[in-house]
Coordinates of C-alpha atoms and ligand atoms in Angstrom, one line a residue:
Chain A
M1 CA 105.2 86.4 121.6
D2 CA 106.4 85.8 117.8
S3 CA 105.1 82.4 116.7
D4 CA 106.8 79.7 114.8
Y5 CA 104.6 80.8 111.9
A6 CA 105.4 83.8 109.7
I7 CA 102.0 83.9 108.2
E8 CA 99.1 81.8 109.7
A9 CA 95.7 82.4 107.9
D10 CA 92.3 80.7 109.2
Q11 CA 89.2 80.6 107.2
L12 CA 89.9 83.8 105.9
R13 CA 86.8 85.3 103.7
R14 CA 86.2 88.4 101.8
T15 CA 82.9 89.7 100.3
Y16 CA 83.0 92.8 98.2
R17 CA 79.9 94.6 98.4
G18 CA 79.6 97.2 95.9
R19 CA 76.8 99.0 93.8
S20 CA 76.6 98.8 90.0
G21 CA 74.1 100.7 87.8
W22 CA 73.6 104.4 88.1
L23 CA 70.0 105.2 87.5
R24 CA 68.9 102.1 89.3
P25 CA 71.4 101.2 91.8
R26 CA 71.7 97.3 92.5
R27 CA 73.6 95.9 95.2
T28 CA 76.3 93.7 94.0
E29 CA 78.1 91.1 96.3
V30 CA 81.3 89.2 94.8
D31 CA 82.8 86.6 97.2
A32 CA 86.2 86.8 96.5
V33 CA 87.8 84.4 98.8
R34 CA 85.9 81.9 100.5
G35 CA 87.7 80.0 103.3
V36 CA 91.3 80.2 102.9
S37 CA 93.7 78.6 105.6
F38 CA 97.3 78.2 105.4
T39 CA 100.4 78.6 107.4
V40 CA 103.8 79.7 106.2
R41 CA 107.0 78.9 108.2
R42 CA 109.4 81.4 108.7
G43 CA 111.8 81.8 106.1
E44 CA 109.9 79.8 103.6
L45 CA 109.4 80.7 99.8
F46 CA 105.1 80.3 99.6
G47 CA 103.8 80.5 96.0
L48 CA 100.2 81.2 95.6
L49 CA 98.9 80.1 92.1
G50 CA 95.8 80.3 90.4
P51 CA 93.8 81.8 87.3
N52 CA 92.8 85.6 87.0
G53 CA 90.0 86.4 89.7
A54 CA 90.8 83.6 91.8
G55 CA 91.4 85.7 94.9
K56 CA 95.1 85.7 95.0
T57 CA 95.5 89.6 95.2
T58 CA 92.7 89.8 98.0
T59 CA 94.3 87.3 100.0
I60 CA 97.3 89.0 100.2
K61 CA 95.8 92.2 101.0
M62 CA 93.9 90.6 103.7
L63 CA 97.3 89.5 105.1
N64 CA 99.0 92.8 104.6
T65 CA 96.5 94.9 106.2
L66 CA 95.1 96.7 103.3
L67 CA 91.6 95.0 103.3
L68 CA 89.7 93.8 106.8
P69 CA 88.8 90.3 106.2
T70 CA 84.9 89.7 106.1
S71 CA 85.3 86.8 108.5
G72 CA 88.5 84.4 109.7
T73 CA 91.6 85.5 111.2
A74 CA 95.1 85.9 110.0
R75 CA 98.6 86.6 111.6
V76 CA 101.8 87.8 110.4
C77 CA 104.7 87.1 112.8
G78 CA 102.2 86.4 115.6
H79 CA 100.3 89.6 115.3
D80 CA 96.7 90.1 114.3
V81 CA 96.2 91.7 111.0
V82 CA 92.9 93.4 112.1
R83 CA 94.0 94.4 115.7
Q84 CA 97.4 94.8 115.4
T85 CA 97.9 96.5 112.4
R86 CA 100.9 98.9 113.0
E87 CA 103.0 95.5 114.6
V88 CA 102.3 93.7 111.3
R89 CA 103.1 96.8 109.1
R90 CA 106.5 97.3 110.4
R91 CA 107.4 93.6 109.5
I92 CA 106.2 93.4 106.1
G93 CA 107.0 94.7 102.2
Y94 CA 104.6 94.8 99.6
V95 CA 105.4 94.4 96.1
F96 CA 102.8 94.6 93.2
G97 CA 102.9 94.1 89.7
G98 CA 102.2 97.2 87.5
D99 CA 103.3 100.5 86.8
R100 CA 101.1 102.3 89.1
G101 CA 101.9 103.2 92.7
L102 CA 104.9 105.2 92.3
Y103 CA 105.2 109.1 92.1
E104 CA 105.7 110.0 88.8
R105 CA 107.2 113.6 88.9
L106 CA 109.5 112.5 91.6
S107 CA 113.2 110.8 90.8
A108 CA 113.9 107.3 91.8
L109 CA 115.8 108.5 94.6
D110 CA 113.2 110.8 95.9
N111 CA 110.7 108.2 95.8
L112 CA 112.9 105.8 98.0
R113 CA 114.0 108.7 100.3
Y114 CA 110.2 109.3 100.8
F115 CA 109.3 105.9 101.5
A116 CA 112.5 105.1 103.7
E117 CA 111.0 108.0 105.8
L118 CA 107.5 106.7 106.0
Y119 CA 108.4 103.0 106.6
G120 CA 110.8 104.2 109.2
V121 CA 114.3 103.5 108.1
S122 CA 116.4 105.4 110.4
P123 CA 118.2 108.4 108.8
R124 CA 121.8 106.9 109.8
D125 CA 121.1 103.8 107.5
R126 CA 118.9 105.7 104.8
K127 CA 121.8 106.4 102.3
R128 CA 123.6 103.1 102.2
R129 CA 120.3 101.4 102.4
I130 CA 118.9 103.3 99.3
A131 CA 122.3 102.7 97.3
E132 CA 122.3 99.0 98.2
L133 CA 118.9 98.5 96.8
L134 CA 119.4 100.6 93.7
D135 CA 122.3 98.6 93.0
L136 CA 120.5 95.3 93.6
V137 CA 117.6 96.1 91.1
G138 CA 120.1 97.6 88.7
L139 CA 118.9 101.0 88.5
A140 CA 122.0 102.5 90.3
G141 CA 123.2 105.2 87.8
R142 CA 119.6 106.3 86.8
E143 CA 118.0 107.4 90.2
R144 CA 117.8 111.2 89.5
E145 CA 116.0 110.8 86.5
R146 CA 111.9 111.1 87.1
V147 CA 109.9 108.3 87.2
E148 CA 107.5 109.4 84.4
G149 CA 110.4 108.5 82.0
Y150 CA 110.9 105.0 83.3
S151 CA 110.0 101.9 81.1
R152 CA 107.6 99.3 82.6
G153 CA 110.6 97.0 84.1
M154 CA 112.3 100.1 85.5
R155 CA 109.4 100.6 87.5
Q156 CA 108.8 97.2 88.5
R157 CA 112.3 97.3 89.7
L158 CA 111.9 100.5 91.5
H159 CA 108.6 98.8 93.2
I160 CA 110.9 96.1 94.4
A161 CA 113.7 98.3 95.7
R162 CA 110.9 100.0 97.9
G163 CA 109.3 96.7 99.1
L164 CA 113.0 96.3 100.6
L165 CA 113.8 99.4 102.0
H166 CA 112.9 98.3 105.6
S167 CA 114.4 94.9 105.6
P168 CA 111.0 93.3 106.0
D169 CA 110.6 90.2 107.6
V170 CA 108.1 88.9 105.4
L171 CA 107.7 90.1 101.9
F172 CA 104.3 89.8 99.8
L173 CA 104.9 89.8 96.1
D174 CA 102.1 89.9 94.0
E175 CA 103.2 89.2 90.5
P176 CA 106.5 90.7 90.7
S177 CA 107.9 89.9 87.4
I178 CA 105.2 91.6 85.1
G179 CA 106.8 93.4 82.5
V180 CA 110.2 92.3 83.4
D181 CA 112.5 91.1 80.7
P182 CA 114.0 87.5 80.8
V183 CA 117.4 88.5 82.1
A184 CA 116.1 90.7 84.4
A185 CA 113.3 88.0 85.7
R186 CA 116.1 85.6 86.1
E187 CA 118.1 87.9 88.2
L188 CA 114.9 88.9 90.1
R189 CA 114.1 85.3 91.0
R190 CA 117.9 84.9 92.4
T191 CA 117.5 87.9 94.6
V192 CA 114.1 86.3 95.9
A193 CA 115.6 83.2 96.5
E194 CA 118.6 84.8 98.4
L195 CA 116.5 86.6 100.5
A196 CA 114.6 83.5 101.6
A197 CA 117.7 81.9 102.0
T198 CA 118.7 84.8 104.5
G199 CA 115.7 84.0 106.6
T200 CA 113.1 86.3 104.9
T201 CA 109.7 84.9 104.4
V202 CA 108.1 85.1 100.9
L203 CA 104.6 85.2 99.8
L204 CA 104.5 85.0 95.9
T205 CA 101.9 85.0 93.3
T206 CA 102.8 84.6 89.8
H207 CA 101.2 83.1 86.3
Y208 CA 104.9 81.8 85.1
M209 CA 104.8 78.2 86.3
V210 CA 108.7 78.1 86.0
E211 CA 109.0 80.8 88.3
A212 CA 106.8 78.9 90.7
D213 CA 108.6 75.6 90.1
E214 CA 112.1 76.8 90.4
L215 CA 111.5 79.2 93.6
C216 CA 108.6 77.8 95.9
D217 CA 108.8 75.5 98.8
R218 CA 105.3 75.2 98.7
I219 CA 102.6 76.2 96.6
A220 CA 98.8 76.7 97.2
V221 CA 96.8 76.7 94.1
I222 CA 93.7 78.8 94.4
A223 CA 90.5 78.7 92.4
D224 CA 87.3 80.2 93.1
G225 CA 88.1 81.8 96.5
Q226 CA 89.3 78.4 97.9
I227 CA 92.4 76.6 98.2
Q228 CA 92.3 73.4 95.5
A229 CA 95.9 71.8 96.5
L230 CA 98.6 72.6 98.2
G231 CA 102.0 70.9 98.4
S232 CA 105.8 71.0 97.1
P233 CA 106.3 71.4 93.5
A234 CA 106.9 68.0 93.4
E235 CA 103.7 67.0 95.3
L236 CA 101.5 68.9 93.1
R237 CA 103.3 67.4 90.0
H238 CA 102.5 63.9 91.3
R239 CA 98.8 65.1 90.9
A240 CA 99.8 64.4 87.3
D241 CA 101.5 61.0 87.9
G242 CA 99.7 58.5 85.5
R243 CA 99.0 60.8 83.0
R244 CA 101.0 61.6 79.5
V245 CA 100.9 64.6 77.8
V246 CA 100.4 64.9 73.9
E247 CA 101.4 68.4 72.3
V248 CA 99.9 69.1 68.7
E249 CA 101.1 72.3 66.8
A250 CA 97.7 73.2 64.3
Y251 CA 96.6 75.8 62.1
G252 CA 92.7 76.5 62.3
V253 CA 91.5 73.9 64.4
P254 CA 87.6 74.3 64.9
D255 CA 85.9 74.2 68.1
T256 CA 83.9 71.1 67.6
A257 CA 87.2 69.3 67.0
V258 CA 88.7 70.4 70.1
S259 CA 85.0 69.3 71.9
A260 CA 85.5 66.2 70.2
L261 CA 89.0 65.6 71.7
R262 CA 87.8 66.1 75.0
G263 CA 85.3 63.1 74.6
L264 CA 87.9 60.5 73.5
P265 CA 88.2 57.8 75.8
G266 CA 91.5 58.2 78.3
V267 CA 91.5 62.0 77.9
R268 CA 91.5 63.9 80.8
E269 CA 92.0 67.7 80.1
T270 CA 92.4 69.6 76.8
A271 CA 93.6 73.0 76.3
V272 CA 94.1 75.2 73.3
E273 CA 96.6 78.3 73.4
E274 CA 96.8 80.8 70.6
R275 CA 100.2 81.5 69.4
G276 CA 99.7 83.7 66.5
A277 CA 98.5 81.7 63.6
L278 CA 99.3 78.8 65.3
Q279 CA 97.4 77.0 67.9
L280 CA 99.1 74.5 70.6
L281 CA 96.7 71.6 71.5
T282 CA 97.7 70.4 74.8
V283 CA 95.8 66.9 75.7
Q284 CA 96.5 65.2 78.8
S285 CA 95.6 61.8 79.1
D286 CA 95.9 58.3 81.4
A287 CA 99.6 56.9 80.6
H288 CA 98.2 53.6 79.8
V289 CA 95.8 54.8 77.0
D290 CA 97.9 56.0 73.7
V291 CA 95.6 58.4 72.3
Q292 CA 97.9 60.1 69.7
G293 CA 96.4 58.1 67.0
E294 CA 92.9 58.9 68.1
I295 CA 93.7 62.7 68.1
L296 CA 95.3 62.6 64.8
R297 CA 92.3 61.1 63.4
E298 CA 90.0 63.5 64.8
L299 CA 92.2 66.2 63.4
A300 CA 92.2 64.9 60.2
G301 CA 92.0 67.7 57.2
V302 CA 93.5 70.3 59.8
R303 CA 97.1 71.4 58.7
L304 CA 99.3 70.2 61.7
G305 CA 102.6 71.3 62.9
R306 CA 105.0 69.3 65.0
V307 CA 103.6 66.4 67.2
S308 CA 105.0 65.6 70.4
S309 CA 104.6 63.4 73.5
R310 CA 106.0 64.0 77.0
E311 CA 106.0 63.7 81.0
P312 CA 103.6 66.3 82.5
T313 CA 105.2 69.4 84.2
L314 CA 103.9 71.5 87.0
E315 CA 101.8 73.5 84.4
D316 CA 99.9 70.4 83.8
A317 CA 99.3 69.2 86.9
Y318 CA 98.2 73.0 87.5
V319 CA 95.9 73.0 84.7
A320 CA 94.4 69.7 86.0
I321 CA 93.9 71.1 89.5
V322 CA 92.0 74.3 88.2
N323 CA 89.8 72.7 85.5
A324 CA 88.9 69.9 88.4
A325 CA 87.6 73.0 90.6
Chain B
M1 CA 109.1 113.0 108.7
L2 CA 106.6 115.5 108.3
L3 CA 109.1 118.0 106.5
L4 CA 110.7 115.5 104.2
G5 CA 107.2 114.3 103.3
T6 CA 105.9 117.6 102.5
L7 CA 109.0 118.4 100.6
M8 CA 108.3 115.4 98.3
H9 CA 104.6 116.4 98.0
V10 CA 105.6 119.9 97.1
K11 CA 107.8 118.5 94.5
Q12 CA 105.5 116.2 93.0
I13 CA 102.7 119.0 92.8
S14 CA 104.8 121.7 91.5
R15 CA 106.0 119.6 88.6
S16 CA 102.4 119.0 87.3
P17 CA 102.0 120.8 83.9
F18 CA 98.5 121.4 84.9
E19 CA 99.2 122.8 87.8
V20 CA 102.1 124.8 86.7
A21 CA 99.6 126.4 84.0
I22 CA 97.3 127.6 86.6
A23 CA 99.7 129.0 88.9
M24 CA 101.3 131.1 86.0
V25 CA 97.8 132.7 85.0
V26 CA 95.7 132.7 88.3
P27 CA 97.9 134.8 90.1
I28 CA 97.8 137.7 87.0
V29 CA 94.1 137.1 87.0
Q30 CA 93.9 137.8 91.0
A31 CA 96.0 140.8 90.8
T32 CA 94.0 142.2 87.8
L33 CA 90.8 141.7 89.6
A34 CA 92.3 143.2 92.8
V35 CA 93.2 146.5 91.1
Y36 CA 90.2 146.8 88.9
L37 CA 87.8 146.2 91.7
F38 CA 89.2 148.9 93.9
R39 CA 90.7 151.4 91.3
S40 CA 87.6 153.2 92.2
G41 CA 88.9 153.9 95.7
G42 CA 92.0 154.7 94.5
E43 CA 93.8 154.8 97.7
Q44 CA 97.1 152.7 97.7
H45 CA 96.7 150.8 100.9
R46 CA 93.5 149.6 100.0
L47 CA 94.9 148.1 96.7
I48 CA 97.5 146.3 98.4
E49 CA 95.1 145.0 100.6
A50 CA 92.8 143.8 98.0
A51 CA 96.0 142.1 96.4
V52 CA 96.9 140.4 99.5
G53 CA 93.3 139.1 99.9
A54 CA 93.2 137.8 96.3
G55 CA 96.3 136.0 96.8
L56 CA 94.9 134.6 100.0
M57 CA 91.8 133.2 97.7
G58 CA 94.6 131.6 95.7
V59 CA 95.8 129.7 98.9
W60 CA 92.4 128.6 99.4
S61 CA 91.7 127.2 96.2
S62 CA 94.8 125.4 96.3
V63 CA 94.2 123.7 99.6
L64 CA 90.5 123.4 98.8
F65 CA 91.2 121.5 95.6
G66 CA 94.6 120.0 96.6
S67 CA 93.3 118.5 100.0
G68 CA 90.0 117.5 98.8
G69 CA 91.3 116.1 95.9
A70 CA 94.6 114.7 98.0
I71 CA 93.3 111.1 98.8
Q72 CA 91.6 110.8 95.4
N73 CA 94.6 111.5 93.8
Q74 CA 96.8 109.2 95.8
R75 CA 94.2 106.9 94.8
W76 CA 94.8 107.3 91.1
Q77 CA 98.4 107.1 91.2
G78 CA 98.3 104.1 93.1
T79 CA 100.2 105.2 96.0
L80 CA 97.5 105.7 98.5
E81 CA 98.2 102.0 99.5
M82 CA 101.8 102.2 99.8
I83 CA 101.4 105.1 102.1
M84 CA 98.8 103.8 104.1
L85 CA 100.9 100.5 104.7
A86 CA 103.5 102.8 106.5
P87 CA 103.5 101.8 110.1
R88 CA 102.2 105.3 111.2
R89 CA 99.4 107.3 112.1
P90 CA 97.1 108.1 108.9
V91 CA 97.1 111.5 110.0
L92 CA 101.0 111.7 109.7
V93 CA 100.8 110.4 106.3
I94 CA 98.3 112.9 104.9
L95 CA 99.2 116.0 106.5
P96 CA 102.5 116.7 104.4
I97 CA 100.2 116.3 101.6
T98 CA 97.7 119.0 102.7
V99 CA 100.5 121.4 103.8
A100 CA 102.4 121.0 100.6
T101 CA 98.9 122.0 98.9
G102 CA 99.0 125.2 101.4
L103 CA 102.5 126.0 100.3
T104 CA 102.2 125.8 96.7
G105 CA 99.2 128.1 97.5
A106 CA 101.4 130.6 99.3
Y107 CA 103.3 130.8 96.0
S108 CA 100.1 132.2 94.6
L109 CA 100.0 134.7 97.4
L110 CA 103.6 136.1 96.4
A111 CA 103.0 135.6 92.7
T112 CA 100.0 137.7 93.0
L113 CA 101.5 140.7 94.8
A114 CA 104.7 140.3 92.4
W115 CA 102.5 140.7 89.6
G116 CA 100.5 143.6 91.0
R117 CA 103.7 145.2 91.6
L118 CA 105.0 144.6 88.1
L119 CA 101.5 145.3 86.0
Y120 CA 100.2 147.9 88.2
G121 CA 102.6 149.5 90.1
I122 CA 101.0 148.6 93.5
R123 CA 103.3 149.9 96.2
L124 CA 104.2 147.0 98.4
D125 CA 104.6 148.7 101.6
F126 CA 103.6 146.6 104.8
A127 CA 102.9 148.0 108.2
H128 CA 104.8 145.1 109.6
P129 CA 106.7 143.2 107.1
A130 CA 107.9 140.6 109.8
A131 CA 104.7 140.0 111.0
F132 CA 103.2 139.7 107.7
V133 CA 105.9 136.6 106.6
A134 CA 105.0 135.1 110.2
A135 CA 101.0 135.5 109.4
A136 CA 101.7 134.2 106.2
V137 CA 103.4 131.1 107.4
V138 CA 100.7 130.6 110.1
C139 CA 98.3 131.0 107.1
V140 CA 99.5 128.2 105.3
V141 CA 100.0 125.7 108.2
A142 CA 96.6 126.5 109.4
L143 CA 95.3 126.0 105.9
G144 CA 97.4 122.7 105.6
M145 CA 95.6 121.5 108.8
F146 CA 92.0 122.9 107.6
G147 CA 92.7 120.8 104.5
L148 CA 93.2 117.3 106.5
L149 CA 90.2 117.6 108.0
L150 CA 88.6 118.4 104.5
A151 CA 90.4 115.5 103.3
S152 CA 89.3 113.1 105.5
T153 CA 85.5 114.1 105.6
F154 CA 85.8 114.3 101.6
V155 CA 86.7 110.8 101.4
L156 CA 83.6 109.8 103.3
M157 CA 81.3 111.7 100.7
R158 CA 80.1 110.6 97.6
N159 CA 80.0 113.8 95.8
A160 CA 82.9 115.4 97.0
N161 CA 84.3 116.7 93.8
A162 CA 81.0 118.6 93.8
L163 CA 81.4 119.9 97.3
T164 CA 84.7 121.0 96.8
N165 CA 83.6 123.3 93.7
A166 CA 80.7 124.8 95.8
L167 CA 82.9 125.6 98.7
E168 CA 85.2 127.9 96.9
Y169 CA 83.4 130.9 96.6
P170 CA 81.7 131.2 100.0
I171 CA 84.7 130.9 101.9
W172 CA 86.4 133.4 100.0
L173 CA 83.5 135.7 100.8
V174 CA 82.6 134.8 104.2
S175 CA 86.5 134.9 105.6
G176 CA 86.5 138.2 104.3
M177 CA 89.1 137.7 102.0
L178 CA 87.9 140.0 99.5
V179 CA 85.6 142.3 101.2
P180 CA 85.8 143.3 105.1
I181 CA 83.4 140.8 107.2
T182 CA 81.6 144.0 108.4
V183 CA 79.9 144.4 105.1
L184 CA 78.5 140.7 104.9
P185 CA 75.1 140.2 106.3
A186 CA 75.3 139.2 110.1
W187 CA 74.3 135.4 109.9
T188 CA 77.6 134.7 108.1
G189 CA 79.2 136.1 111.5
P190 CA 79.7 132.9 113.4
I191 CA 80.4 131.0 110.3
A192 CA 83.2 133.3 109.8
A193 CA 84.4 132.9 113.2
V194 CA 84.9 129.3 113.4
L195 CA 86.9 129.5 110.0
P196 CA 90.6 129.4 110.3
T197 CA 90.6 131.4 106.8
T198 CA 88.7 134.2 108.5
W199 CA 91.4 134.7 111.3
G200 CA 94.2 134.1 108.9
A201 CA 92.9 136.6 106.2
R202 CA 92.6 139.2 109.1
A203 CA 96.0 138.3 110.3
L204 CA 97.2 139.2 106.9
R205 CA 95.3 142.4 106.4
E206 CA 96.4 143.7 110.0
A207 CA 100.0 143.0 108.9
T208 CA 99.7 145.0 105.6
T209 CA 97.6 147.8 106.9
G210 CA 98.5 148.1 110.6
G211 CA 96.9 146.9 113.6
P212 CA 97.3 143.9 116.0
V213 CA 98.5 140.8 114.2
W214 CA 99.4 138.4 116.7
P215 CA 95.9 138.0 118.1
S216 CA 94.3 137.2 115.1
A217 CA 97.3 134.8 113.9
G218 CA 97.0 133.1 117.2
I219 CA 93.3 132.5 117.0
C220 CA 93.9 131.3 113.6
L221 CA 96.7 128.7 114.8
A222 CA 94.4 127.7 117.6
I223 CA 91.6 126.8 115.4
S224 CA 93.9 125.0 113.1
L225 CA 95.0 123.0 115.8
V226 CA 91.6 121.7 116.6
C227 CA 91.1 121.0 112.9
L228 CA 94.4 118.9 113.3
T229 CA 92.9 116.9 116.1
L230 CA 89.8 116.4 114.8
G231 CA 91.2 115.5 111.3
G232 CA 93.5 112.8 113.3
F233 CA 90.5 111.2 114.7
A234 CA 88.6 111.6 111.1
M235 CA 91.8 110.0 109.3
T236 CA 92.1 106.8 111.7
Y237 CA 88.3 106.4 111.5
V238 CA 88.4 106.7 107.5
E239 CA 91.2 104.7 107.3
R240 CA 89.5 101.6 109.0
R241 CA 86.2 102.1 106.8
A242 CA 88.2 102.1 103.7
R243 CA 89.8 98.6 104.5
A244 CA 86.5 97.4 105.2
A245 CA 85.0 98.8 102.2
A246 CA 88.0 98.0 99.7
T247 CA 88.5 101.6 98.7
L248 CA 92.5 102.4 99.0
A249 CA 92.9 100.8 95.6
L250 CA 91.0 102.0 92.5
A251 CA 89.7 98.8 91.2
Ligands
ATP401 N1 87.8 96.5 95.0 C1 87.1 95.5 94.8 N2 85.7 95.4 94.3 C2 84.9 94.6 93.8 N3 85.4 93.1 93.5 C3 86.5 93.2 93.5 C4 87.5 94.1 94.1 N4 88.7 93.3 93.8 C5 88.4 92.4 93.3 N5 87.3 92.2 93.2 C6 86.6 90.5 92.9 O1 87.1 89.7 93.6 C7 87.7 88.6 93.0 C8 89.0 88.3 93.2 O2 89.9 89.1 92.7 P1 91.5 89.2 92.9 O3 92.0 90.5 92.6 O4 91.7 88.9 94.3 O5 92.0 88.1 91.8 P2 93.6 87.7 91.4 O6 93.6 86.0 91.8 O7 94.4 88.2 92.0 O8 93.4 87.8 89.8 P3 94.7 88.2 89.1 O9 95.4 86.8 88.6 O10 94.0 88.5 87.8 O11 95.3 89.2 89.9 C9 87.4 88.8 91.3 O12 85.9 88.6 90.9 C10 87.2 90.5 91.3 O13 86.5 90.9 90.1
MG402 MG1 96.1 89.8 91.4

């Protein structure tokens, strides 16, 4: 009874209960996910974006059976993630960012062999499959080295190979491009796009807007455990329609000046990004108001670099959505 | 599946510098202990018996710390989530790890005997050499299964590490690895009777000095199968608890 949707989440909630304090234990509760609903079609590449702590990983772990939802239901390939755990696990792959999760003292080959066995890859296909994947992630030739000697990016690639071992129908990628160099990241994006093109459903989280923009058919922006916006990258970009973005490179902007900018008429969002000695100020404003002059007046006395004005990008739309949350 | 899993975990454990260091030193200490404890007795077969007992203590330590820590270790490595994601019963996933600890422990048994031979010239003549090997295999498998039960119960307890330390010596004693059970107070009898370690130790001793090996080995295996069944149920329960409490991952 497989359904049309690869993933269906209905009012998922997750509360973490814990204890903090040692001498005087205090009960703590974190509402990490607060009522998330969405569906992903088969073969769709769906992005989950959001600031740190928004609840992306928690959502993914409820979908891939590692966490029980506090309430709400979810199905993967038509199977309930709580009651039909094994059916779900058979069909999913999970890749997370970071360098843990591998057997350090085993070689990459042994790691893959072991997980192939665990994930039920038939012995007949195993050798071929592992060789294919080592090739795919560019680790062929180094598979006999122990993982403890691997660089961060190599581990990440090994993670990806492991996630694909049993050719899953649905792939959960939680920040898969962390620590991967730009060239390899591009290859990774190509691989993911190919997988989606051949029918694999992908749920991806990332902090790289370019990646999301390039890959995803649809994106959900999640903040504070709730979906704030959902749509195709183009639709999300429309959120910032009617806006204009001014970028100013500056050195040593006082906080007071930044808050003053926020108060200017027509200004919608401001953001400051530190780039070494340089600070990059991004100011979104209504397109019909020219705020550039006002901005420069507020920043009088601050040493400035390049000043430019441009159309909003997906990232600007994302910032607007998250700030509105 | 179980075989490959066990092999991989033996590899992973045996390549840890810490474990290797322990594995080098402990058997020497144990052989020495055995020799000096029983030198006064002066009988050759008492010596070899003691060496076997001491070796078995090593197996037990390995299983206790390995299995007790098995889940904790996997959690630290971040591999616990990845192996629990396998579409398999949790028992089948964890059992290879605990059997692997039993196997690395078996090395300790062999090494103790080898050092005893090398350093102290203990003559290694077994009453039933073949039965000894069989009993040793039974022992390792049994301890692995016993370890599974421990592993699953330990996850449910907050102070698993403290309990691990507290269990090491009593089990050595109670199951008669070092001294015959007959010299222990009577109340330990029932406890000893349900521990697979007791029967394993007895089977090994009988194989060394002569006696009916098979009944003891059989009982040992039977008890450990019970452990396996209980451990199987416990693991399924523990897995669900862990998914509810979010304890599969570290943070
Ligand atoms: N095991 C846990 N116990 C208690 N609280 C947790 C646990 N895991 C996550 N949280 C909390 O739940 C919230 C959501 O965390 P989550 O990991 O889902 O965020 P995220 O969107 O994946 O963030 P990031 O972008 O940093 O990966 C955070 O406030 C976090 O502190
Ligand atoms: Mg996360």
